[in-house]
Coordinates of C-alpha atoms and ligand atoms in Angstrom, one line a residue:
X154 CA -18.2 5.9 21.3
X155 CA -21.2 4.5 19.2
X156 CA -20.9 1.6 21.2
X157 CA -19.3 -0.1 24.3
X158 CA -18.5 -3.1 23.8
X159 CA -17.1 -5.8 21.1
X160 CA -19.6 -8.4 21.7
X161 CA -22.1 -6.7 20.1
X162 CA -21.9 -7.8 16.7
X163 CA -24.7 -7.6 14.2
X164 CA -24.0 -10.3 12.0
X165 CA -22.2 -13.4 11.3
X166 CA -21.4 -14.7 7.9
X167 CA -18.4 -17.7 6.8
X168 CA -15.6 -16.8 4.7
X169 CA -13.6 -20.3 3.7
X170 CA -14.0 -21.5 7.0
X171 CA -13.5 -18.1 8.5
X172 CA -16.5 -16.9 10.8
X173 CA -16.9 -13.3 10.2
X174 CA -18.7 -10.5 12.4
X175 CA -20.0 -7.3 10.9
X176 CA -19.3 -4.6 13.7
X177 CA -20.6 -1.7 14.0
X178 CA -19.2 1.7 12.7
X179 CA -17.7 4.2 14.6
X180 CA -19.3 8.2 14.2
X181 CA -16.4 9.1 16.0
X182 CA -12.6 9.7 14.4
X183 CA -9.4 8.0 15.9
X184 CA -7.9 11.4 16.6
X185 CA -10.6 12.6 19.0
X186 CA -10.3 8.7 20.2
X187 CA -6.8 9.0 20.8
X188 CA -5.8 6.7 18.2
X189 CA -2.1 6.7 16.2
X190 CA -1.3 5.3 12.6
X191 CA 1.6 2.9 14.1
X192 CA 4.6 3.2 11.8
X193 CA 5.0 0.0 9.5
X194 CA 8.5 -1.0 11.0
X195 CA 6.0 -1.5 14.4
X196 CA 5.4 -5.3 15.2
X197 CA 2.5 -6.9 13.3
X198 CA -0.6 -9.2 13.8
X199 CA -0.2 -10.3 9.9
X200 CA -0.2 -9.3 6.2
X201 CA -3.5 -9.1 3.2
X202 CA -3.2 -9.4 0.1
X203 CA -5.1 -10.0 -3.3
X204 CA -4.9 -12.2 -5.6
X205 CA -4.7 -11.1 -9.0
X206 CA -6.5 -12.0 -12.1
X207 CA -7.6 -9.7 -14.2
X208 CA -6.4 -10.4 -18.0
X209 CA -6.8 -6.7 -18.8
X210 CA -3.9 -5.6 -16.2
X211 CA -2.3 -9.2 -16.0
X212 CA -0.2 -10.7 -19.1
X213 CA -0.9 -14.2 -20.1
X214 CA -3.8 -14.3 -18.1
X215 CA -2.0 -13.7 -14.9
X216 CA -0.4 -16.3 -14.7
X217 CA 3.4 -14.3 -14.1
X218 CA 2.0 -12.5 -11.8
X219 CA 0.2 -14.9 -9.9
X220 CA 3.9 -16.9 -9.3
X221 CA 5.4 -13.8 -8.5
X222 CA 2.1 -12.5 -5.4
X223 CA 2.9 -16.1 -4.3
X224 CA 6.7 -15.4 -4.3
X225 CA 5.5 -12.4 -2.4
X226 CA 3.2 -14.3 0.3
X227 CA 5.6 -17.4 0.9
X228 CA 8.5 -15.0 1.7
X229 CA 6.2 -12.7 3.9
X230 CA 5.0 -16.1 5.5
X231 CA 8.6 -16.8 6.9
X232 CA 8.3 -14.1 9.5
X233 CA 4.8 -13.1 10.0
X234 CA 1.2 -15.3 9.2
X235 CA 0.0 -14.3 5.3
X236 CA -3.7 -14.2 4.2
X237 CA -4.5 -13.8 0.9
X238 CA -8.3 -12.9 -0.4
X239 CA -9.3 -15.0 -4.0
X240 CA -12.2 -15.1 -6.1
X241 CA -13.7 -18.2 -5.7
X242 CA -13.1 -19.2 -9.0
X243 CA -9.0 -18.9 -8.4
X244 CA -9.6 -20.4 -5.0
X245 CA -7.5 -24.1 -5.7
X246 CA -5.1 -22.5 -8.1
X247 CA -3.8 -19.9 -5.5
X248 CA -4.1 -22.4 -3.3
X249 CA -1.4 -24.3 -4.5
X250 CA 0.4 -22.1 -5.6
X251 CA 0.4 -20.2 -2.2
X252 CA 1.5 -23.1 -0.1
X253 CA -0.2 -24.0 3.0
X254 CA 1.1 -21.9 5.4
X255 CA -0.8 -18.9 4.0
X256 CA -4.4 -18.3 4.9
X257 CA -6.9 -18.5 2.0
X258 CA -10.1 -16.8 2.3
X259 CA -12.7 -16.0 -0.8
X260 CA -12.9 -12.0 -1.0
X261 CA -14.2 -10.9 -4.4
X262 CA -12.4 -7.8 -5.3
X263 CA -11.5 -6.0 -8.9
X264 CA -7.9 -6.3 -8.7
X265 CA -5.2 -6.6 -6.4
X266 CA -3.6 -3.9 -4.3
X267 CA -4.5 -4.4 -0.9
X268 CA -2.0 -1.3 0.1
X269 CA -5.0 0.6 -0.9
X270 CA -8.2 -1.2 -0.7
X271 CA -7.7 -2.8 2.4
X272 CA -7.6 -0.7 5.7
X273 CA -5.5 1.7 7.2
X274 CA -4.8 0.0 11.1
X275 CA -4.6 2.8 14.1
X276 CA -4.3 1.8 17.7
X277 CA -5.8 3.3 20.8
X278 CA -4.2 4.0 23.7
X279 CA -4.6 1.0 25.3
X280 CA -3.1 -1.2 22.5
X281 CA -6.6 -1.9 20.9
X282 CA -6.6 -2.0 16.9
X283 CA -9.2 -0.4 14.7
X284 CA -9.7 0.2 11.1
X285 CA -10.0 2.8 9.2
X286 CA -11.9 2.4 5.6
X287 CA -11.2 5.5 3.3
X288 CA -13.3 5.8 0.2
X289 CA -11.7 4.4 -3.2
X290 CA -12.3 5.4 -6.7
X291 CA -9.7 3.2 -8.6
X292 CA -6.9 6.1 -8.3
X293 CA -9.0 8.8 -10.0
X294 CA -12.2 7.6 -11.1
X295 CA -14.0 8.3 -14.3
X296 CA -11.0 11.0 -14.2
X297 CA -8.0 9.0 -15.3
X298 CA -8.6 6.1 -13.2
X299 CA -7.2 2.5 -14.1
X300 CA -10.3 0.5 -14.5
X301 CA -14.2 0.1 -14.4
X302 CA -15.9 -0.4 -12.2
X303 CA -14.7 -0.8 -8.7
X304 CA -17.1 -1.4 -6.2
X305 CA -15.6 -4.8 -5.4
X306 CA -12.6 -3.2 -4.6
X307 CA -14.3 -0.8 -2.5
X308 CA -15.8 -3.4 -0.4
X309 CA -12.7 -5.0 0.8
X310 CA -11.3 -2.8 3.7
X311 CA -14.7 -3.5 5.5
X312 CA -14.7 -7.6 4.7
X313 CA -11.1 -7.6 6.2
X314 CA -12.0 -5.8 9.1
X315 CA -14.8 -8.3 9.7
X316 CA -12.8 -11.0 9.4
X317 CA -10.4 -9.6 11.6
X318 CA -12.9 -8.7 14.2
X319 CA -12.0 -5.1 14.5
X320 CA -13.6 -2.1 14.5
X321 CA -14.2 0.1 11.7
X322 CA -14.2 4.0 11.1
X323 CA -15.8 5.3 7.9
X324 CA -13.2 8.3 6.6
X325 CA -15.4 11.0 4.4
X326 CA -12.4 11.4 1.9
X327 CA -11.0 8.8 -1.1
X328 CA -7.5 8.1 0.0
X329 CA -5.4 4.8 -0.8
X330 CA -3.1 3.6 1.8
X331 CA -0.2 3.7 -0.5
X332 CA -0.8 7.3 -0.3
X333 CA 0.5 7.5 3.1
X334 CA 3.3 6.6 5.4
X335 CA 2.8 7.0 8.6
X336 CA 6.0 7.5 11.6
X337 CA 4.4 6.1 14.5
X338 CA 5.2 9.4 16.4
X339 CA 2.4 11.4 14.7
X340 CA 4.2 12.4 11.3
X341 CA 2.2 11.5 8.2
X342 CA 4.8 11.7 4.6
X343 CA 2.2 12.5 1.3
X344 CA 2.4 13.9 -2.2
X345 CA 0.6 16.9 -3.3
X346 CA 0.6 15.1 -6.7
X347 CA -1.7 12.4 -5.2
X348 CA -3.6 14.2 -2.8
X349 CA -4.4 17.2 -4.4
X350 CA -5.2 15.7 -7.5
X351 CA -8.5 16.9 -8.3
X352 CA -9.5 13.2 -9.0
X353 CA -9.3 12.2 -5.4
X354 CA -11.4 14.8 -3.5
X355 CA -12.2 17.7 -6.1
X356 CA -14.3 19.5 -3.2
X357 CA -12.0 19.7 -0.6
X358 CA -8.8 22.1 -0.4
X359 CA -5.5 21.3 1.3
X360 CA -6.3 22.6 4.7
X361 CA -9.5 20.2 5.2
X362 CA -7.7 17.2 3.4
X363 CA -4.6 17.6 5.8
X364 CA -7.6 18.0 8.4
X365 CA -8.8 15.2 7.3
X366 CA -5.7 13.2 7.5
X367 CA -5.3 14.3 11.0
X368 CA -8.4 12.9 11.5
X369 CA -8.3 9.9 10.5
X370 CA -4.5 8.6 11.2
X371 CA -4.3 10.2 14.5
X372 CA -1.4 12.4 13.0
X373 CA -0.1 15.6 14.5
X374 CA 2.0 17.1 11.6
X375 CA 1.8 16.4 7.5
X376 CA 4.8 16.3 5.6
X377 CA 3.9 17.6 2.0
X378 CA 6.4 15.7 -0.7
X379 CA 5.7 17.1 -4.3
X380 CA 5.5 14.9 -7.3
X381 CA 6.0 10.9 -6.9
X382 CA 7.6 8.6 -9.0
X383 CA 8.1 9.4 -13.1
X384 CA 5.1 7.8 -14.7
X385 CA 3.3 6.4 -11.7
X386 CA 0.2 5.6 -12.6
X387 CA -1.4 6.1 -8.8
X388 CA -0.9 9.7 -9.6
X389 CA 2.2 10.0 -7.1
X390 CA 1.8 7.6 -4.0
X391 CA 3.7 7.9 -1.5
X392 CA 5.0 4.5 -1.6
X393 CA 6.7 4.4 -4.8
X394 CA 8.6 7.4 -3.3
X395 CA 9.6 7.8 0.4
X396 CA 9.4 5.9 3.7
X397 CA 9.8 6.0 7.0
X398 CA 12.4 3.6 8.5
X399 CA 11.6 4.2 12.1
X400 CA 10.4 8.1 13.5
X401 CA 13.0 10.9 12.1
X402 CA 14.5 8.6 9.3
X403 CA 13.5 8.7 6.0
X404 CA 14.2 6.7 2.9
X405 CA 14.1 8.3 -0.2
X406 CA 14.3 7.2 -4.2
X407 CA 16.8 9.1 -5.3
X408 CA 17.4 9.1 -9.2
X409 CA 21.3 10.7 -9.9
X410 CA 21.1 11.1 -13.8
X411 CA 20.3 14.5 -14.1
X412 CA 19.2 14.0 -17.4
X413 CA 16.2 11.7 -16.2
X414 CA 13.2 13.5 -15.6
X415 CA 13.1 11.6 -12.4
X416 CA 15.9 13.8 -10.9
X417 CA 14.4 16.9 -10.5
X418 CA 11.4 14.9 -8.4
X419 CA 13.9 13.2 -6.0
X420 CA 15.9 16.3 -6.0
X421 CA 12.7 18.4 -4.9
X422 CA 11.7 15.5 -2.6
X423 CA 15.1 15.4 -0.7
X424 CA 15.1 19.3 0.1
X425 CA 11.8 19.1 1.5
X426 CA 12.3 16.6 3.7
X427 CA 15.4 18.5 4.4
X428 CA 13.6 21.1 5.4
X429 CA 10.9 19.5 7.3
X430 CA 10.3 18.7 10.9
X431 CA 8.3 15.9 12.3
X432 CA 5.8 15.9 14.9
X433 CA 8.2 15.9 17.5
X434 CA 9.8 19.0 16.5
X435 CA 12.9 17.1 14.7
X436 CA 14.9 17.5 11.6
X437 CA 15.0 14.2 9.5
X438 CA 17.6 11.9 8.4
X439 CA 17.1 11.5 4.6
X440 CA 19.0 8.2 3.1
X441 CA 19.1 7.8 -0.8
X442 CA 18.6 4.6 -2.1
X443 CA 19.1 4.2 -6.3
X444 CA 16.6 3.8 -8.2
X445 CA 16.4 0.6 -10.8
X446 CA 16.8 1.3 -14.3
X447 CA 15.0 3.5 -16.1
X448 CA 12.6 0.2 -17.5
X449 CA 10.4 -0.4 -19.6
X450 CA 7.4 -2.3 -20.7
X451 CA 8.2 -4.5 -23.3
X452 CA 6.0 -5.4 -26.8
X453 CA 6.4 -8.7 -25.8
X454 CA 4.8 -7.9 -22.3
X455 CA 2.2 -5.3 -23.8
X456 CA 0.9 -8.3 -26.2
X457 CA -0.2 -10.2 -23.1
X458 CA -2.2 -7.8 -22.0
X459 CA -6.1 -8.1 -22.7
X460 CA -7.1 -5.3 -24.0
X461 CA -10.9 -4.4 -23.0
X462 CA -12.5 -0.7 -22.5
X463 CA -12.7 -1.0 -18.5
X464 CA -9.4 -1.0 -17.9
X465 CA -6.2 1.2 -18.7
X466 CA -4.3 0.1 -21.8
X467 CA -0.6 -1.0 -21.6
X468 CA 1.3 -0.3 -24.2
X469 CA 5.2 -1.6 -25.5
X470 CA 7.8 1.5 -24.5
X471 CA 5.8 2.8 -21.8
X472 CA 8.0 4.1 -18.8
X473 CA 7.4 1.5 -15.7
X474 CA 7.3 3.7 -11.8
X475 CA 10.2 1.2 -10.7
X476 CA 11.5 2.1 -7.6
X477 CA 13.2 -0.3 -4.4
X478 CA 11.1 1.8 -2.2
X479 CA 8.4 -0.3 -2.4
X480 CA 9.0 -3.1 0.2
X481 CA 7.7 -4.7 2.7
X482 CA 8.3 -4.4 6.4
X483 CA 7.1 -8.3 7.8
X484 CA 8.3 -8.8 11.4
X485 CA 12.2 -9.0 11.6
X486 CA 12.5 -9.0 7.6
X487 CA 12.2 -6.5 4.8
X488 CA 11.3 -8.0 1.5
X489 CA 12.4 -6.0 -1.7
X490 CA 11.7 -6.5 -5.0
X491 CA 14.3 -7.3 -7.2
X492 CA 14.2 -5.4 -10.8
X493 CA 17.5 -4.6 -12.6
X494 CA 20.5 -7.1 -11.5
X495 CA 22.5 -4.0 -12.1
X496 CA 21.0 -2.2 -9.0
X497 CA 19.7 -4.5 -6.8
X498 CA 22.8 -5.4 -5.2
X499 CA 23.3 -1.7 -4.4
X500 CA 19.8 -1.1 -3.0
X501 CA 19.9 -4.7 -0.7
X502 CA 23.2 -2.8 0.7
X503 CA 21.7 0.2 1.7
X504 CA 18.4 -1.5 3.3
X505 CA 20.3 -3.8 5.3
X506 CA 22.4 -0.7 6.2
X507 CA 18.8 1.2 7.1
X508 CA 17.5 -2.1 9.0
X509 CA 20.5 -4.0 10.2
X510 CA 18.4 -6.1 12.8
X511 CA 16.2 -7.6 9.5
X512 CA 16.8 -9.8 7.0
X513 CA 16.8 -9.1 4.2
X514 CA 14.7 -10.9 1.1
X515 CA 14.8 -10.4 -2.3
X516 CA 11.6 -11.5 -4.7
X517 CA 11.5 -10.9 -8.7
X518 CA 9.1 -8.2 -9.0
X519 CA 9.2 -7.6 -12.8
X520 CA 5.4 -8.7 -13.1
X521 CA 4.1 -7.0 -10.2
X522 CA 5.5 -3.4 -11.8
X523 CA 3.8 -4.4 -15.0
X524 CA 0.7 -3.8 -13.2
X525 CA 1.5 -0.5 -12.0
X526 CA 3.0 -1.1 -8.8
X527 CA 5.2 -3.6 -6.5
X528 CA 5.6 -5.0 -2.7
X529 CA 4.2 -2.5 -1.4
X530 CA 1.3 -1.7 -3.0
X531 CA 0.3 -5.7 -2.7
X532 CA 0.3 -6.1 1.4
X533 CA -1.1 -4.3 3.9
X534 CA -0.1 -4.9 7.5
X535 CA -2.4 -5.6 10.8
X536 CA 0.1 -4.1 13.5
X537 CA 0.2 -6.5 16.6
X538 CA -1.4 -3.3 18.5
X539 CA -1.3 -4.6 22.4
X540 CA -4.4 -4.2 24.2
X541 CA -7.2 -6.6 25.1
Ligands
KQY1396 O1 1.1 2.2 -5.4 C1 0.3 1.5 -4.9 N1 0.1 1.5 -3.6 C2 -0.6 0.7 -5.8 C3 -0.4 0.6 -7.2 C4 -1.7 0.3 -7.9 C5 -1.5 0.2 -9.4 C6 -2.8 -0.2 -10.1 N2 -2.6 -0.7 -11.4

């Protein structure tokens, strides 16, 4: 290790009342350290998020969407603690509207998808949690990415981990952690769409990314999904898509309508997971679960929009990357977004048939897939890890 011990911090700083501790880096990875990406079904510590506010990706000045994060972190809150990073500007609103029994702590950031600015959590052997902090370019960069510039956001792994008090690793590869889904048992589930993308890590070829990976999760064996969702404007993550519900079960978004152009993606997801074995040398279990509509952004929606040149335009008819996978695993609970009362019935069936020993809560999502993503994408779980 770099260092020995966890007293040695190198700085203190207060965040809302939080006292904070840079600690030093790692130079080694979690693999050679014996670390494993703990499956998000594991017991957690808590849940991050962001709050949003940005009036180019938010309608009406965010103010939906803000209702609907706090919908989010009040339901989260019922089974696990909630802390939610705010500008200081939005500090009393989200306040309020947040409730007081989640955590608010000022964390400047550019948007609000802690799935993939905040860190990816591995444990060692003995139970100890660390952090890992992958680069971010804003899902692609100057190369099709949402918006300009993101250095806020790529802050915000490292200020969690210092508020947390745990250590960090510094991956050498952009990666969001939507992009992955992680068994517990040394299985890793990606999309070639996302990580291949020559916008993510235009030097590096499949072997040394899936290296990488390896690396840096503590995985054993990558599962490589194709495509993700229709239209998803992460360039496929894996969290739209497919997820594990504990090691050799997978859940999948299936689209039936042959006609959608969604179909032939689940339909090329589901053989490959068919076909794949897991790090333990099993076949998987794939379960469909319907996907919502096809929706769609209205003009009315699209008019609330800012529209400024940093950020991607939203436009009225645009295809929305609606999909039930994108929940939330809080201890004892799974919370789903709710987004066509045609289909949500159906998918609530099949999730408490997937996780009969949680409850199961549904929270409008509509306004978090206006700005490209949902549950999911939103939280980011500490796992409870178990050491000292
Ligand atoms: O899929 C996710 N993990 C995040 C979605 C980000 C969308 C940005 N507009």
């Amino acid at each position: 290790f770099f260092f020995s011990s966890r007293r040695r911090h190198t700085r203190f700083r207060n965040v809302t009342g939080v006292q904070t501790c840079a600690l030093p880096i790692f130079r080694s990875t979690p693999a050679a350290d014996g670390c494993r990406m703990p499956g998000e079904f594991e017991p957690h510590r808590g849940c991050w998020m962001l709050w949003p506010q940005r009036p180019d990706n938010w309608r009406n000045a965010a103010q939906p969407a803000q209702r609907a994060f706090a919908a989010v972190a009040r339901a989260i809150a019922r089974f696990e603690p909630v802390t939610v990073g705010v500008s200081t500007e939005q500090r009393d609103v989200a306040a309020r509207l947040l409730g007081s029994r989640v955590r608010v702590v000022e964390l400047a950031s550019d948007d609000a998808w802690m799935r993939d600015v905040g860190p990816t959590c591995v444990v060692t052997r003995r139970g100890v949690v660390r952090g890992v902090d992958w680069r971010f370019n804003a899902w692609g960069g100057l190369d099709g990415g949402l918006y300009f510039p993101w250095n806020r956001d790529a802050r915000v792994a490292r200020r969690v981990l210092e508020i947390e008090g745990l250590q960090r690793y510094r991956a050498p590869m952009v990666c969001e952690g939507g992009a992955i889904h992680s068994d517990g048992a040394g299985t890793l589930l990606v999309t070639e769409q996302c990580l291949l993308n020559p916008n993510r890590n235009p030097t590096l070829g499949k072997q040394r990314i899936e290296n990488l990976l390896k690396a840096y999760t503590g995985a054993r064996t990558v599962i490589w999904l194709g495509a993700g969702v229709w239209a998803d404007e992460t360039s496929g993550h894996i969290d739209n898509l497919a997820c594990f519900v504990a090691p050799g079960c997978v859940l999948l978004a299936y689209e039936e309508n042959r006609r959608d152009p969604m179909h032939r993606i689940s339909h090329d997801a589901y053989e490959r997971l068919l076909a794949a074995r897991d790090a333990r040398g099993e076949h998987l279990q794939v379960v469909k679960l319907p996907m919502p509509g096809p929706l769609y952004m209205t003009a009315r929606e699209a008019s609330g929009v800012q529209r400024t040149r940093g950020a991607k335009r939203r436009r009225a008819g645009e295809r929305l990357a609606a999909s039930y996978v994108n929940f939330y695993l809080p201890n004892g609970a799974v919370v789903m977004p709710l987004l066509d009362a045609r289909k949500d019935v159906v998918a609530r069936r099949i999730l408490k048939r997937a996780f009969p020993d949680r409850r199961i809560v549904g929270v409008p999502a509509r306004e978090i897939l206006l700005g490209g993503g949902n549950i999911h994408c939103i939280t980011q779980q500490i796992p409870l890890g178990g050491g000292a």
